[in-house]
Short mmCIF file of C-alpha atoms in Angstrom, two decimals:
data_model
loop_
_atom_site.label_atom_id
_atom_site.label_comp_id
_atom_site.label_asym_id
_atom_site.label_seq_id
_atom_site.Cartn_x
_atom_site.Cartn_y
_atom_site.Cartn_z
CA UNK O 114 68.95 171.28 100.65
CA UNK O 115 69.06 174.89 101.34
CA UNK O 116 67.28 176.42 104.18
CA UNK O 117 65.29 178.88 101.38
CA UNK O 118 64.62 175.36 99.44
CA UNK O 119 63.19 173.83 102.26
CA UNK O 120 60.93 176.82 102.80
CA UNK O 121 59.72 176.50 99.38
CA UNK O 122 59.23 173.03 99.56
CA UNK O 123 56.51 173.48 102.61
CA UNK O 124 54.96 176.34 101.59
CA UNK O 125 54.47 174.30 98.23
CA UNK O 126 52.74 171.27 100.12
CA UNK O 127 50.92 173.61 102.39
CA UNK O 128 49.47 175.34 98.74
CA UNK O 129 48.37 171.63 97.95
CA UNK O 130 47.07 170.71 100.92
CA UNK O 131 44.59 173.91 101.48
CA UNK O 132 41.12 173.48 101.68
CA UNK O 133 41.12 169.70 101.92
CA UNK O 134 39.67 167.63 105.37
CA UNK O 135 41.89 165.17 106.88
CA UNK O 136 40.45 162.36 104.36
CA UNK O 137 41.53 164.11 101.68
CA UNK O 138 45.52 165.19 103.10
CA UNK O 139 46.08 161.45 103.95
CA UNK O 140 44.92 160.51 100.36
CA UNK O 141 46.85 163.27 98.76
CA UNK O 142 50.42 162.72 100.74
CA UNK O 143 49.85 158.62 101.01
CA UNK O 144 53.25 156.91 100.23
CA UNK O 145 54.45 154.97 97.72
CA UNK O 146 52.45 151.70 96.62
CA UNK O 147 49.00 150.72 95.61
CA UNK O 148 47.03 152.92 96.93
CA UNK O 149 43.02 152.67 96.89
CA UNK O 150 40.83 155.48 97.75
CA UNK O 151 37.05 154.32 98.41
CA UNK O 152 34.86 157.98 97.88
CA UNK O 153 31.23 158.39 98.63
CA UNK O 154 28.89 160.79 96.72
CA UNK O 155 30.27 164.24 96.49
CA UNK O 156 33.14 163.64 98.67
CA UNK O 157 35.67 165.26 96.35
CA UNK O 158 37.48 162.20 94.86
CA UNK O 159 38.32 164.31 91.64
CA UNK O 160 39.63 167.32 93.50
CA UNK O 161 41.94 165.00 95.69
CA UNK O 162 42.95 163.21 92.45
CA UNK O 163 44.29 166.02 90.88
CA UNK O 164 45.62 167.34 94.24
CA UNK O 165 47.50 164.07 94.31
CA UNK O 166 48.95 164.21 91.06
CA UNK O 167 50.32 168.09 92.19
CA UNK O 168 51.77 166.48 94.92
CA UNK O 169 53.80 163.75 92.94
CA UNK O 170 54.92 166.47 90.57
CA UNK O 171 55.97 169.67 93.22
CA UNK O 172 56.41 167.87 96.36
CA UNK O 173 58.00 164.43 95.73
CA UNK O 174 59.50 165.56 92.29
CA UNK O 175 57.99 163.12 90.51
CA UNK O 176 58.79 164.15 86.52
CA UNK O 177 55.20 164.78 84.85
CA UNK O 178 56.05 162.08 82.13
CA UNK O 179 56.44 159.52 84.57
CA UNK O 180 52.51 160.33 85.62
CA UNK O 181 49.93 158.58 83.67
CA UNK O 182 46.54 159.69 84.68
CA UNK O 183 43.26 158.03 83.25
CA UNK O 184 39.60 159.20 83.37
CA UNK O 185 36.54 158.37 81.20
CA UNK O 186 35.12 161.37 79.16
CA UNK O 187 37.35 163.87 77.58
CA UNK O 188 35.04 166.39 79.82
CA UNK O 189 36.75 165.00 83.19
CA UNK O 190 40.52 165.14 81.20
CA UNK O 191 40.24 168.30 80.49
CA UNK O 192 39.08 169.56 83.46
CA UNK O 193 41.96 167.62 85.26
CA UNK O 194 44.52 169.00 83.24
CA UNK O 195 43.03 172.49 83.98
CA UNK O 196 43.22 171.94 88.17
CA UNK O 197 46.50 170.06 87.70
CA UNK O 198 47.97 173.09 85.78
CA UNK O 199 46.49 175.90 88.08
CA UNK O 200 48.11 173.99 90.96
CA UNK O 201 51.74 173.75 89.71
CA UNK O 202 51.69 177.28 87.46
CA UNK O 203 51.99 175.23 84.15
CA UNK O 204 54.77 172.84 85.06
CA UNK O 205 53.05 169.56 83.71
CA UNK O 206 54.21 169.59 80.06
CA UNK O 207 54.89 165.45 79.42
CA UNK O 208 52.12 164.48 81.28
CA UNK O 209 50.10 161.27 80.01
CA UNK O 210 46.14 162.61 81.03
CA UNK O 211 43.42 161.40 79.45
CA UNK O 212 40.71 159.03 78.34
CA UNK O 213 41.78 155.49 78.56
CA UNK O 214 40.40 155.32 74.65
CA UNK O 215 42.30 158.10 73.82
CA UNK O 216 45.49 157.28 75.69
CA UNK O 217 45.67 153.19 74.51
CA UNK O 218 44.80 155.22 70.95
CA UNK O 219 48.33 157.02 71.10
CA UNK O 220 50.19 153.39 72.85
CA UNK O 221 48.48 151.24 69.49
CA UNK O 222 49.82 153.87 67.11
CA UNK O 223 53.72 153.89 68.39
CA UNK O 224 53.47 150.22 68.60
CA UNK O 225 51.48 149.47 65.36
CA UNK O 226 54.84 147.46 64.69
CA UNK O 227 53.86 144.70 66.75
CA UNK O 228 50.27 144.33 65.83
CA UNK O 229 48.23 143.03 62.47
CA UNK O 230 47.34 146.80 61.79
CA UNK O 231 48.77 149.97 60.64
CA UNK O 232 49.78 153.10 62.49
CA UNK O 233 47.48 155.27 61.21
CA UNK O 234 44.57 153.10 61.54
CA UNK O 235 41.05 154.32 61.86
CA UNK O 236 38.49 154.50 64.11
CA UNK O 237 35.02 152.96 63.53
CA UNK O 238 32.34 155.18 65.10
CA UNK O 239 29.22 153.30 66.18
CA UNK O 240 27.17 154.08 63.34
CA UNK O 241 29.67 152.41 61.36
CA UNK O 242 30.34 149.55 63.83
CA UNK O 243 26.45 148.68 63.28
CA UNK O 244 26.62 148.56 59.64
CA UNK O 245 29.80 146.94 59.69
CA UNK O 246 27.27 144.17 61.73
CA UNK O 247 24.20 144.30 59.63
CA UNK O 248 26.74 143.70 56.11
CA UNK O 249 28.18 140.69 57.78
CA UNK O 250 24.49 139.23 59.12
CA UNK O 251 23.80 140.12 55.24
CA UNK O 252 26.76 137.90 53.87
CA UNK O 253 26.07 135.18 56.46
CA UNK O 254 22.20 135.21 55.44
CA UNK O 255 20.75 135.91 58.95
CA UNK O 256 17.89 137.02 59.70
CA UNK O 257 17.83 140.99 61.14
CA UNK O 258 14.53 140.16 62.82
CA UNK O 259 16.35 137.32 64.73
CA UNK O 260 19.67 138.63 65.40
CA UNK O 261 19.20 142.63 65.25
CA UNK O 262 21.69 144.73 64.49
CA UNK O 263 22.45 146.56 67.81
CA UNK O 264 22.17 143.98 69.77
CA UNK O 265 24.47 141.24 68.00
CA UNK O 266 27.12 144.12 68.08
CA UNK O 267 26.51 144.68 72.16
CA UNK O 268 27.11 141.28 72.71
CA UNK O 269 30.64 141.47 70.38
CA UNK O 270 31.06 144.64 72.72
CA UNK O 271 30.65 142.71 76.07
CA UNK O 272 32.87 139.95 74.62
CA UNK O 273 35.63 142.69 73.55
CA UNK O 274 35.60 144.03 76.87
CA UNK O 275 36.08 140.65 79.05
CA UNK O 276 39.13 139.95 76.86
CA UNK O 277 37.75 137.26 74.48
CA UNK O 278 38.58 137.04 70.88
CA UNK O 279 36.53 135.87 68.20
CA UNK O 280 38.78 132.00 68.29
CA UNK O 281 37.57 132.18 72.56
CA UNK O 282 34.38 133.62 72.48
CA UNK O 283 32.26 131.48 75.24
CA UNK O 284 29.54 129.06 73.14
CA UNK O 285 26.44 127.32 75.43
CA UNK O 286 23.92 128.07 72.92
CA UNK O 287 23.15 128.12 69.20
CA UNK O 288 22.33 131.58 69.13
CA UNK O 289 26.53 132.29 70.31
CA UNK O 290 27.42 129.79 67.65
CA UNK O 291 26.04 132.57 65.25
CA UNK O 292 27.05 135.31 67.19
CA UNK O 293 30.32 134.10 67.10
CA UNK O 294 30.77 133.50 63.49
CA UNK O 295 29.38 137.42 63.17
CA UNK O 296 32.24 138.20 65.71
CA UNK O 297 35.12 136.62 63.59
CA UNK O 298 33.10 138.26 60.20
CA UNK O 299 32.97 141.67 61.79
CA UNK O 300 36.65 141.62 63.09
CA UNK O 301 38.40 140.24 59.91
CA UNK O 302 36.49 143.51 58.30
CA UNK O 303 37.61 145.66 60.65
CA UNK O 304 41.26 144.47 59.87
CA UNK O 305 41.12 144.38 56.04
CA UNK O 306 39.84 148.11 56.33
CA UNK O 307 43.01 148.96 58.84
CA UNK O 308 40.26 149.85 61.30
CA UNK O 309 39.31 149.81 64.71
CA UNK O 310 36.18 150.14 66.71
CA UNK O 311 36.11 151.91 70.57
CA UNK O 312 36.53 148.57 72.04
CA UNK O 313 39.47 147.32 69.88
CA UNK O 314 41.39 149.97 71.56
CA UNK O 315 41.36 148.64 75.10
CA UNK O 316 41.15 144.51 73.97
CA UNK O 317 43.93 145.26 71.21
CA UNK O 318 46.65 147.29 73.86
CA UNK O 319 45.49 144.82 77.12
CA UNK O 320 46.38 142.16 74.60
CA UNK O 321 49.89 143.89 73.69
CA UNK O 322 50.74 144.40 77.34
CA UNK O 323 50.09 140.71 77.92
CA UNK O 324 51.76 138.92 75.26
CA UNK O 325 55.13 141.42 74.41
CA UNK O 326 56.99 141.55 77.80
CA UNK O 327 59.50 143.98 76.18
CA UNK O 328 56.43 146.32 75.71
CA UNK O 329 55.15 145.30 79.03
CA UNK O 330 58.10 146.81 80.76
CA UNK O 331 58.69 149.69 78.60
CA UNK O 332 55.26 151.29 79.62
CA UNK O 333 55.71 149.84 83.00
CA UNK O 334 59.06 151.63 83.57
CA UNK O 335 58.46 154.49 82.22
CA UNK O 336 55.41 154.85 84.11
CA UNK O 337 56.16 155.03 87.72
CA UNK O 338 53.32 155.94 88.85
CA UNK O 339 49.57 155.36 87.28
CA UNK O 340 46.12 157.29 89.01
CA UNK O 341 42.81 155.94 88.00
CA UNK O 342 39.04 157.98 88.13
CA UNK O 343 36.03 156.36 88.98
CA UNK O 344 37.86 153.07 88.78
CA UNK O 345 34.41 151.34 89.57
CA UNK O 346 33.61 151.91 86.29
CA UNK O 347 36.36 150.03 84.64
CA UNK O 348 35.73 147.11 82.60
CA UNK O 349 37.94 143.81 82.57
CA UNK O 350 40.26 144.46 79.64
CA UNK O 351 40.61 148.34 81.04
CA UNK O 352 41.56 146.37 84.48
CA UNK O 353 43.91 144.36 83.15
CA UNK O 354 46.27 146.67 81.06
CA UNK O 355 46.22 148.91 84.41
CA UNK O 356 47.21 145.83 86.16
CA UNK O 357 50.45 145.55 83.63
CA UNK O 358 51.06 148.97 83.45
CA UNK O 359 51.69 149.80 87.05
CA UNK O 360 53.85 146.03 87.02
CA UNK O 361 57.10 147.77 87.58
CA UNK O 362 56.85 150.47 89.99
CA UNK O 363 53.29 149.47 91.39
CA UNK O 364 52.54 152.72 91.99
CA UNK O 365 48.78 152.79 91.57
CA UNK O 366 46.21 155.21 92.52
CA UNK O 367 42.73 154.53 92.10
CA UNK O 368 39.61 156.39 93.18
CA UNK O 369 36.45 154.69 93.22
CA UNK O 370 32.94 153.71 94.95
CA UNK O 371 31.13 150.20 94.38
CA UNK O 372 27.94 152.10 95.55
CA UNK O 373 28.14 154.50 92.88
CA UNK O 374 28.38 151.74 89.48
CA UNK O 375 26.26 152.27 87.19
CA UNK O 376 27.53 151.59 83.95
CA UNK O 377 27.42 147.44 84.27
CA UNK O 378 25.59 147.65 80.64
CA UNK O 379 28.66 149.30 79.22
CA UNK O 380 30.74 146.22 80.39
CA UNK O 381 31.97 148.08 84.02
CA UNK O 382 32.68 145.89 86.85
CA UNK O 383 32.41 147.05 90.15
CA UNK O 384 34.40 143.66 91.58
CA UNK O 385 37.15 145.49 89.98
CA UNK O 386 37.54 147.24 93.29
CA UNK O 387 37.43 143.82 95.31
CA UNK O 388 39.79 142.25 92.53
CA UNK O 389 42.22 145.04 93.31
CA UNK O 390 42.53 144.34 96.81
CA UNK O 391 43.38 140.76 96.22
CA UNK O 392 45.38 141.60 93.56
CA UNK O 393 47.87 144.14 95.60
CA UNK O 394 47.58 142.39 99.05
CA UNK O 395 49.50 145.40 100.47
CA UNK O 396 47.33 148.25 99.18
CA UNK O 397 46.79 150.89 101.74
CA UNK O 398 42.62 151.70 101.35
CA UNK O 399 41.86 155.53 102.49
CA UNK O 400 37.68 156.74 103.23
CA UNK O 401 36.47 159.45 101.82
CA UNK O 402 33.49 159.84 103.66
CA UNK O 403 32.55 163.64 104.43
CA UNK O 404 29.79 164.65 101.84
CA UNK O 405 29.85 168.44 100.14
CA UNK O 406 26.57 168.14 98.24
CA UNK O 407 23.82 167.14 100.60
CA UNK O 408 21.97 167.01 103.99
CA UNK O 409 22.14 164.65 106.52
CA UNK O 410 18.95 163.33 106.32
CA UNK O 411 19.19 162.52 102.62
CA UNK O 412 22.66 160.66 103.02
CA UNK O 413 21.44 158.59 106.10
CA UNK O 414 18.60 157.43 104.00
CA UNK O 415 20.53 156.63 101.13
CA UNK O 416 22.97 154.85 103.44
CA UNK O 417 20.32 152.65 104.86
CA UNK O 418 18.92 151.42 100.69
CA UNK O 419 22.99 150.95 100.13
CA UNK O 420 24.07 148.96 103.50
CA UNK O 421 21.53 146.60 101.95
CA UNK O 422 24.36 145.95 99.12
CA UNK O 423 26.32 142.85 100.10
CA UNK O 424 30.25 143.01 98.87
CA UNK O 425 30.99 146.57 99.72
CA UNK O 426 33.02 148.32 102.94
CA UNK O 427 30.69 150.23 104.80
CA UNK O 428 30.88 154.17 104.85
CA UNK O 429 29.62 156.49 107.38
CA UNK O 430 29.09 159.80 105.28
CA UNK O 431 28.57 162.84 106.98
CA UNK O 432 28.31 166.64 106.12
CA UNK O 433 28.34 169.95 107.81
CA UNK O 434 25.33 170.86 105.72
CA UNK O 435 23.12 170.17 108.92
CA UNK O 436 20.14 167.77 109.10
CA UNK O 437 18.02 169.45 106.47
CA UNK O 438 14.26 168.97 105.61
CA UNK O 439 12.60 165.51 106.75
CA UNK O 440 12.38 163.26 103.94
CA UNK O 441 9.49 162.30 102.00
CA UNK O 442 7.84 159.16 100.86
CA UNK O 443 4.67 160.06 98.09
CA UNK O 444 3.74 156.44 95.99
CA UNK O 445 2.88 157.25 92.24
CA UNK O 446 1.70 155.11 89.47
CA UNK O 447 3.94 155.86 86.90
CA UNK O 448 7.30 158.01 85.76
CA UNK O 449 4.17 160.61 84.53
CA UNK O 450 2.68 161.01 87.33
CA UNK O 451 6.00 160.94 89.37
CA UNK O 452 6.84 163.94 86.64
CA UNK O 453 3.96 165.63 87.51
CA UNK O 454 4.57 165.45 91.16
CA UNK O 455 7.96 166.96 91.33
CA UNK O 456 6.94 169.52 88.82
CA UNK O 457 4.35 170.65 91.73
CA UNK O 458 6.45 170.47 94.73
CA UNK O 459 9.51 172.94 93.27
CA UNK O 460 6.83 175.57 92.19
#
């Protein structure tokens, strides 16, 4: 390496590196390996995500598509893939970013060869996914009143999302004997019509990973490294196809906060974090712990309602924000009232 090369090559991680605490650097430049980065409230985890993936690309010359970054709204892709791009001056073309929907979409349609469905396949939105439900409640002459619509279709959801298939779908009551028979209804449909609904996408390419090892190790391979967003918000099936895709190199970077969940109704499972901890025995776990947003008087409040949380590592989030105003209990009846209330005090 030239002396003028290795010039470049600092200056380049000194670019990255700008701007972030010491938290952030050892997250950013951590080595190779499973790599879990625990971020409190407003502690930057997106900014050192995207930092990271800068790194792999201009400092460790990691080729972009051997990077396969995940996130959950198209909102947080895009804005990735904007940061990502400023960072490096436009040198990310092959990069796998996006939505885990919209990335397992693309892996289903290249491998459509292996499964009982066609390439260009369609996707069932939810209004159709419901009607899909009622015609098959319809067929089976069950009552709407009993087993409504929505809600027979959540519980197909759930099942989708902790890996069970119609044939393995748990039974301890009557109630899942129907549900069940709705399940096997609604996906047979789905099939016939070369469709798919949201949750297919993750059950149907976790289920590919597991059962084709030649696929398995294709993706694996060719992804050397694999970064993860708000990885407390991953479900089971979304778990488990990360788990197989990071099986080669297990390179795996995820960012995440059990204190922050909040999306158990959409099948997320905060144990994710413990299982991954178990699951890569060696995984180096990094704090993020300095806060951006707020006072300290609102995060050492917050602390003490969270520290109440059994199953979680303790954080100790501070700010330079100072101490701020003293805060305030005020007891109302109701969510009016409380309306009312908070209306008054910002006037």
């Amino acid at each position: 390496m030239t002396r003028k090369s290795m010039i470049g090559d600092r200056k380049m991680v000194s670019d990255l590196l700008y701007g972030l605490n010491a938290q952030q650097q050892q997250a950013v430049m951590a080595g190779l390996g499973p790599v879990l980065v625990l971020a409190g409230p407003g502690s930057g985890k997106t900014r050192v995500l995207t930092h990271r993936i800068a790194y792999l690309i201009g400092s460790m010359g990691v080729r972009p598509y051997q990077i396969l970054a995940v996130t959950f709204t198209n909102k947080a892709a895009r804005e990735m893939e904007s940061r990502v791009t400023d960072l490096l001056g436009g040198a990310t073309h092959g990069l796998s970013l996006g939505t885990f929907h919209a990335v397992c979409a693309r892996l289903l349609r290249r491998e459509a060869d292996h499964l009982p469905f066609k390439s260009n396949f369609i996707i069932f939105d939810a209004d159709d996914q419901v009607n899909l439900v009622k015609q098959v409640l319809k067929d089976l002459d069950l009552d709407e009143k009993l087993y409504r619509p929505h809600s027979v279709h959540a519980a197909i959801s759930r099942a989708k999302n902790e890996l069970y298939l119609p044939e393995t779908y748990p039974i301890e009551t009557y109630r899942d004997e129907k549900i069940k028979q709705v399940y096997e209804q609604y996906q047979q449909r789905l099939l016939v019509n070369n469709g798919l609904d949201f949750d297919d996408l993750l059950l149907w390419t976790a289920q590919l990973l597991e059962e084709n090892p030649a696929v398995r190790e294709k993706y694996a391979r060719r992804y050397e490294h694999v970064l993860v967003d708000e990885f407390q918000d991953t479900n089971m099936a979304q778990y488990r196809l990360l788990k197989h895709l990071a099986s080669f190199h297990n390179n795996i970077f995820v960012v995440g906060d059990t204190d922050q969940s909040i999306y158990r109704w959409r099948g997320a499972d905060y144990r994710n974090v413990l299982r991954f901890e178990e699951d890569f025995p060696e995984t180096q776990v990094i704090m993020l712990e300095q806060n951006y947003r707020s006072t300290q008087n609102i995060l050492d409040v917050a602390m003490q309602v969270i520290d109440r949380n059994p199953q979680r590592r303790r954080k100790e989030l501070f700010t330079d924000r100072g101490g701020g105003e003293k805060i305030m209990l005020h007891e109302v009846y109701d969510d009016r009232v409380e309306a009312s209330f908070l209306s008054l005090i910002h006037i």
